[in-house]
Amino acid sequence: FCIDILMGIEWLDFEQAWKNRRTDQYGTEKIHILNIHDLILSKEKADRDHDRLDAISLRKVLKQKKI
């Protein structure tokens, strides 16, 4: 797996993303993760081929889980 550390996304408001975040555990550490809706937005706005494919896959997850 891969961990991306984001220092900022110009089209995503930090305060709103922080409110929407998901908190999880990685080993003994608590980590904060973008929620799937904000992640899809960031992938779509990045406008790169691999990010567009990621956004399509994430939308399928949303549809399956009805998040």
Backbone atoms as SQL, in Angstrom:
CREATE TABLE atoms (id INTEGER PRIMARY KEY, chain TEXT, resi INTEGER, resn TEXT, atom TEXT, x REAL, y REAL, z REAL);
INSERT INTO atoms VALUES
  (1, 'A', 1, 'PHE', 'N', 0.830, -1.177, 0.000),
  (2, 'A', 1, 'PHE', 'CA', 0.000, 0.000, 0.000),
  (3, 'A', 1, 'PHE', 'C', 0.870, 1.234, 0.000),
  (4, 'A', 2, 'CYS', 'N', 0.251, 2.366, -0.183),
  (5, 'A', 2, 'CYS', 'CA', 0.970, 3.636, -0.288),
  (6, 'A', 2, 'CYS', 'C', 0.306, 4.662, 0.632),
  (7, 'A', 3, 'ILE', 'N', 1.111, 5.463, 1.275),
  (8, 'A', 3, 'ILE', 'CA', 0.588, 6.546, 2.108),
  (9, 'A', 3, 'ILE', 'C', 1.005, 7.860, 1.459),
  (10, 'A', 4, 'ASP', 'N', 0.038, 8.697, 1.130),
  (11, 'A', 4, 'ASP', 'CA', 0.315, 10.033, 0.606),
  (12, 'A', 4, 'ASP', 'C', 0.140, 11.033, 1.726),
  (13, 'A', 5, 'ILE', 'N', 1.123, 11.870, 1.897),
  (14, 'A', 5, 'ILE', 'CA', 1.033, 12.946, 2.881),
  (15, 'A', 5, 'ILE', 'C', 0.763, 14.228, 2.108),
  (16, 'A', 6, 'LEU', 'N', -0.388, 14.820, 2.361),
  (17, 'A', 6, 'LEU', 'CA', -0.799, 16.013, 1.627),
  (18, 'A', 6, 'LEU', 'C', -0.478, 17.260, 2.434),
  (19, 'A', 7, 'MET', 'N', 0.193, 18.172, 1.796),
  (20, 'A', 7, 'MET', 'CA', 0.512, 19.437, 2.452),
  (21, 'A', 7, 'MET', 'C', -0.533, 20.502, 2.126),
  (22, 'A', 8, 'GLY', 'N', -1.346, 20.232, 1.143),
  (23, 'A', 8, 'GLY', 'CA', -2.396, 21.164, 0.778),
  (24, 'A', 8, 'GLY', 'C', -2.921, 20.844, -0.605),
  (25, 'A', 9, 'ILE', 'N', -4.200, 21.064, -0.777),
  (26, 'A', 9, 'ILE', 'CA', -4.835, 20.894, -2.075),
  (27, 'A', 9, 'ILE', 'C', -5.614, 22.174, -2.318),
  (28, 'A', 10, 'GLU', 'N', -5.232, 22.924, -3.355),
  (29, 'A', 10, 'GLU', 'CA', -5.798, 24.261, -3.543),
  (30, 'A', 10, 'GLU', 'C', -7.312, 24.272, -3.705),
  (31, 'A', 11, 'TRP', 'N', -7.885, 23.222, -4.242),
  (32, 'A', 11, 'TRP', 'CA', -9.339, 23.200, -4.492),
  (33, 'A', 11, 'TRP', 'C', -10.125, 22.536, -3.363),
  (34, 'A', 12, 'LEU', 'N', -9.442, 22.181, -2.279),
  (35, 'A', 12, 'LEU', 'CA', -10.108, 21.530, -1.160),
  (36, 'A', 12, 'LEU', 'C', -9.872, 22.356, 0.100),
  (37, 'A', 13, 'ASP', 'N', -10.941, 22.838, 0.706),
  (38, 'A', 13, 'ASP', 'CA', -10.848, 23.654, 1.906),
  (39, 'A', 13, 'ASP', 'C', -10.414, 22.791, 3.089),
  (40, 'A', 14, 'PHE', 'N', -9.303, 23.168, 3.722),
  (41, 'A', 14, 'PHE', 'CA', -8.762, 22.362, 4.816),
  (42, 'A', 14, 'PHE', 'C', -9.760, 22.195, 5.952),
  (43, 'A', 15, 'GLU', 'N', -10.395, 23.267, 6.363),
  (44, 'A', 15, 'GLU', 'CA', -11.327, 23.196, 7.489),
  (45, 'A', 15, 'GLU', 'C', -12.458, 22.209, 7.214),
  (46, 'A', 16, 'GLN', 'N', -13.002, 22.260, 6.019),
  (47, 'A', 16, 'GLN', 'CA', -14.081, 21.342, 5.669),
  (48, 'A', 16, 'GLN', 'C', -13.565, 19.905, 5.577),
  (49, 'A', 17, 'ALA', 'N', -12.403, 19.733, 4.946),
  (50, 'A', 17, 'ALA', 'CA', -11.813, 18.394, 4.845),
  (51, 'A', 17, 'ALA', 'C', -11.514, 17.825, 6.228),
  (52, 'A', 18, 'TRP', 'N', -11.068, 18.675, 7.155),
  (53, 'A', 18, 'TRP', 'CA', -10.769, 18.223, 8.520),
  (54, 'A', 18, 'TRP', 'C', -12.051, 17.770, 9.224),
  (55, 'A', 19, 'LYS', 'N', -13.131, 18.521, 9.019),
  (56, 'A', 19, 'LYS', 'CA', -14.419, 18.118, 9.610),
  (57, 'A', 19, 'LYS', 'C', -14.888, 16.788, 9.038),
  (58, 'A', 20, 'ASN', 'N', -14.621, 16.564, 7.756),
  (59, 'A', 20, 'ASN', 'CA', -15.089, 15.362, 7.065),
  (60, 'A', 20, 'ASN', 'C', -14.151, 14.159, 7.222),
  (61, 'A', 21, 'ARG', 'N', -12.993, 14.366, 7.829),
  (62, 'A', 21, 'ARG', 'CA', -11.966, 13.324, 7.862),
  (63, 'A', 21, 'ARG', 'C', -12.449, 12.039, 8.530),
  (64, 'A', 22, 'ARG', 'N', -11.733, 10.986, 8.222),
  (65, 'A', 22, 'ARG', 'CA', -11.933, 9.703, 8.873),
  (66, 'A', 22, 'ARG', 'C', -10.698, 9.452, 9.731),
  (67, 'A', 23, 'THR', 'N', -10.876, 8.943, 10.927),
  (68, 'A', 23, 'THR', 'CA', -9.751, 8.641, 11.796),
  (69, 'A', 23, 'THR', 'C', -9.618, 7.129, 11.876),
  (70, 'A', 24, 'ASP', 'N', -8.376, 6.668, 11.757),
  (71, 'A', 24, 'ASP', 'CA', -8.119, 5.230, 11.756),
  (72, 'A', 24, 'ASP', 'C', -6.844, 4.962, 12.535),
  (73, 'A', 25, 'GLN', 'N', -6.472, 3.718, 12.606),
  (74, 'A', 25, 'GLN', 'CA', -5.281, 3.304, 13.325),
  (75, 'A', 25, 'GLN', 'C', -4.296, 2.700, 12.329),
  (76, 'A', 26, 'TYR', 'N', -3.029, 3.090, 12.404),
  (77, 'A', 26, 'TYR', 'CA', -1.961, 2.481, 11.615),
  (78, 'A', 26, 'TYR', 'C', -0.918, 2.017, 12.620),
  (79, 'A', 27, 'GLY', 'N', -0.906, 0.711, 12.878),
  (80, 'A', 27, 'GLY', 'CA', -0.058, 0.208, 13.961),
  (81, 'A', 27, 'GLY', 'C', -0.558, 0.779, 15.270),
  (82, 'A', 28, 'THR', 'N', 0.313, 1.467, 15.963),
  (83, 'A', 28, 'THR', 'CA', -0.082, 2.079, 17.236),
  (84, 'A', 28, 'THR', 'C', -0.435, 3.557, 17.089),
  (85, 'A', 29, 'GLU', 'N', -0.337, 4.063, 15.857),
  (86, 'A', 29, 'GLU', 'CA', -0.579, 5.487, 15.622),
  (87, 'A', 29, 'GLU', 'C', -1.982, 5.753, 15.102),
  (88, 'A', 30, 'LYS', 'N', -2.573, 6.835, 15.596),
  (89, 'A', 30, 'LYS', 'CA', -3.848, 7.307, 15.069),
  (90, 'A', 30, 'LYS', 'C', -3.538, 8.175, 13.853),
  (91, 'A', 31, 'ILE', 'N', -4.242, 7.929, 12.749),
  (92, 'A', 31, 'ILE', 'CA', -4.028, 8.709, 11.536),
  (93, 'A', 31, 'ILE', 'C', -5.349, 9.292, 11.058),
  (94, 'A', 32, 'HIS', 'N', -5.268, 10.383, 10.337),
  (95, 'A', 32, 'HIS', 'CA', -6.446, 11.044, 9.788),
  (96, 'A', 32, 'HIS', 'C', -6.415, 10.884, 8.275),
  (97, 'A', 33, 'ILE', 'N', -7.563, 10.540, 7.704),
  (98, 'A', 33, 'ILE', 'CA', -7.669, 10.208, 6.296),
  (99, 'A', 33, 'ILE', 'C', -8.788, 11.038, 5.666),
  (100, 'A', 34, 'LEU', 'N', -8.531, 11.524, 4.443),
  (101, 'A', 34, 'LEU', 'CA', -9.610, 12.203, 3.712),
  (102, 'A', 34, 'LEU', 'C', -10.797, 11.263, 3.581),
  (103, 'A', 35, 'ASN', 'N', -11.995, 11.789, 3.714),
  (104, 'A', 35, 'ASN', 'CA', -13.146, 10.915, 3.467),
  (105, 'A', 35, 'ASN', 'C', -13.228, 10.646, 1.970),
  (106, 'A', 36, 'ILE', 'N', -13.975, 9.650, 1.606),
  (107, 'A', 36, 'ILE', 'CA', -13.993, 9.199, 0.212),
  (108, 'A', 36, 'ILE', 'C', -14.513, 10.274, -0.745),
  (109, 'A', 37, 'HIS', 'N', -15.442, 11.105, -0.308),
  (110, 'A', 37, 'HIS', 'CA', -15.974, 12.157, -1.176),
  (111, 'A', 37, 'HIS', 'C', -14.900, 13.214, -1.476),
  (112, 'A', 38, 'ASP', 'N', -14.154, 13.614, -0.450),
  (113, 'A', 38, 'ASP', 'CA', -13.072, 14.581, -0.658),
  (114, 'A', 38, 'ASP', 'C', -11.937, 13.965, -1.475),
  (115, 'A', 39, 'LEU', 'N', -11.678, 12.690, -1.276),
  (116, 'A', 39, 'LEU', 'CA', -10.644, 12.010, -2.049),
  (117, 'A', 39, 'LEU', 'C', -11.022, 11.956, -3.531),
  (118, 'A', 40, 'ILE', 'N', -12.279, 11.650, -3.814),
  (119, 'A', 40, 'ILE', 'CA', -12.742, 11.635, -5.207),
  (120, 'A', 40, 'ILE', 'C', -12.596, 13.033, -5.816),
  (121, 'A', 41, 'LEU', 'N', -13.011, 14.058, -5.085),
  (122, 'A', 41, 'LEU', 'CA', -12.873, 15.426, -5.577),
  (123, 'A', 41, 'LEU', 'C', -11.418, 15.750, -5.901),
  (124, 'A', 42, 'SER', 'N', -10.511, 15.385, -5.004),
  (125, 'A', 42, 'SER', 'CA', -9.098, 15.692, -5.243),
  (126, 'A', 42, 'SER', 'C', -8.566, 14.924, -6.454),
  (127, 'A', 43, 'LYS', 'N', -9.014, 13.691, -6.632),
  (128, 'A', 43, 'LYS', 'CA', -8.587, 12.894, -7.792),
  (129, 'A', 43, 'LYS', 'C', -9.113, 13.494, -9.088),
  (130, 'A', 44, 'GLU', 'N', -10.364, 13.921, -9.085),
  (131, 'A', 44, 'GLU', 'CA', -10.953, 14.510, -10.301),
  (132, 'A', 44, 'GLU', 'C', -10.296, 15.841, -10.650),
  (133, 'A', 45, 'LYS', 'N', -10.018, 16.651, -9.669),
  (134, 'A', 45, 'LYS', 'CA', -9.426, 17.964, -9.915),
  (135, 'A', 45, 'LYS', 'C', -7.963, 17.863, -10.344),
  (136, 'A', 46, 'ALA', 'N', -7.280, 16.798, -9.940),
  (137, 'A', 46, 'ALA', 'CA', -5.873, 16.628, -10.321),
  (138, 'A', 46, 'ALA', 'C', -5.746, 16.459, -11.837),
  (139, 'A', 47, 'ASP', 'N', -6.780, 15.898, -12.449),
  (140, 'A', 47, 'ASP', 'CA', -6.868, 15.791, -13.910),
  (141, 'A', 47, 'ASP', 'C', -5.665, 15.081, -14.534),
  (142, 'A', 48, 'ARG', 'N', -5.259, 13.988, -13.901),
  (143, 'A', 48, 'ARG', 'CA', -4.216, 13.122, -14.463),
  (144, 'A', 48, 'ARG', 'C', -4.857, 11.774, -14.740),
  (145, 'A', 49, 'ASP', 'N', -4.338, 11.067, -15.722),
  (146, 'A', 49, 'ASP', 'CA', -4.941, 9.793, -16.127),
  (147, 'A', 49, 'ASP', 'C', -5.115, 8.830, -14.955),
  (148, 'A', 50, 'HIS', 'N', -4.052, 8.635, -14.173),
  (149, 'A', 50, 'HIS', 'CA', -4.160, 7.663, -13.073),
  (150, 'A', 50, 'HIS', 'C', -5.131, 8.134, -11.990),
  (151, 'A', 51, 'ASP', 'N', -5.227, 9.437, -11.793),
  (152, 'A', 51, 'ASP', 'CA', -6.181, 9.957, -10.809),
  (153, 'A', 51, 'ASP', 'C', -7.622, 9.802, -11.300),
  (154, 'A', 52, 'ARG', 'N', -7.841, 9.984, -12.598),
  (155, 'A', 52, 'ARG', 'CA', -9.189, 9.772, -13.153),
  (156, 'A', 52, 'ARG', 'C', -9.612, 8.320, -12.974),
  (157, 'A', 53, 'LEU', 'N', -8.678, 7.393, -13.203),
  (158, 'A', 53, 'LEU', 'CA', -8.987, 5.972, -13.003),
  (159, 'A', 53, 'LEU', 'C', -9.279, 5.679, -11.524),
  (160, 'A', 54, 'ASP', 'N', -8.496, 6.301, -10.636),
  (161, 'A', 54, 'ASP', 'CA', -8.749, 6.139, -9.193),
  (162, 'A', 54, 'ASP', 'C', -10.145, 6.641, -8.830),
  (163, 'A', 55, 'ALA', 'N', -10.531, 7.795, -9.381),
  (164, 'A', 55, 'ALA', 'CA', -11.847, 8.375, -9.085),
  (165, 'A', 55, 'ALA', 'C', -12.964, 7.442, -9.542),
  (166, 'A', 56, 'ILE', 'N', -12.792, 6.827, -10.706),
  (167, 'A', 56, 'ILE', 'CA', -13.798, 5.869, -11.199),
  (168, 'A', 56, 'ILE', 'C', -13.915, 4.693, -10.230),
  (169, 'A', 57, 'SER', 'N', -12.778, 4.162, -9.792),
  (170, 'A', 57, 'SER', 'CA', -12.789, 3.037, -8.839),
  (171, 'A', 57, 'SER', 'C', -13.426, 3.433, -7.511),
  (172, 'A', 58, 'LEU', 'N', -13.120, 4.627, -7.035),
  (173, 'A', 58, 'LEU', 'CA', -13.688, 5.096, -5.771),
  (174, 'A', 58, 'LEU', 'C', -15.200, 5.292, -5.878),
  (175, 'A', 59, 'ARG', 'N', -15.657, 5.777, -7.018),
  (176, 'A', 59, 'ARG', 'CA', -17.113, 5.927, -7.215),
  (177, 'A', 59, 'ARG', 'C', -17.802, 4.569, -7.199),
  (178, 'A', 60, 'LYS', 'N', -17.148, 3.538, -7.735),
  (179, 'A', 60, 'LYS', 'CA', -17.709, 2.183, -7.683),
  (180, 'A', 60, 'LYS', 'C', -17.822, 1.707, -6.238),
  (181, 'A', 61, 'VAL', 'N', -16.823, 2.006, -5.426),
  (182, 'A', 61, 'VAL', 'CA', -16.870, 1.655, -4.001),
  (183, 'A', 61, 'VAL', 'C', -18.049, 2.362, -3.345),
  (184, 'A', 62, 'LEU', 'N', -18.209, 3.658, -3.634),
  (185, 'A', 62, 'LEU', 'CA', -19.334, 4.418, -3.077),
  (186, 'A', 62, 'LEU', 'C', -20.662, 3.763, -3.440),
  (187, 'A', 63, 'LYS', 'N', -20.786, 3.393, -4.692),
  (188, 'A', 63, 'LYS', 'CA', -22.036, 2.802, -5.164),
  (189, 'A', 63, 'LYS', 'C', -22.316, 1.464, -4.467),
  (190, 'A', 64, 'GLN', 'N', -21.271, 0.648, -4.313),
  (191, 'A', 64, 'GLN', 'CA', -21.422, -0.657, -3.675),
  (192, 'A', 64, 'GLN', 'C', -21.760, -0.536, -2.194),
  (193, 'A', 65, 'LYS', 'N', -21.101, 0.405, -1.513),
  (194, 'A', 65, 'LYS', 'CA', -21.280, 0.547, -0.069),
  (195, 'A', 65, 'LYS', 'C', -22.352, 1.568, 0.293),
  (196, 'A', 66, 'LYS', 'N', -22.811, 2.328, -0.697),
  (197, 'A', 66, 'LYS', 'CA', -23.814, 3.376, -0.480),
  (198, 'A', 66, 'LYS', 'C', -23.393, 4.318, 0.640),
  (199, 'A', 67, 'ILE', 'N', -22.178, 4.823, 0.543),
  (200, 'A', 67, 'ILE', 'CA', -21.606, 5.724, 1.555),
  (201, 'A', 67, 'ILE', 'C', -22.153, 7.122, 1.310);
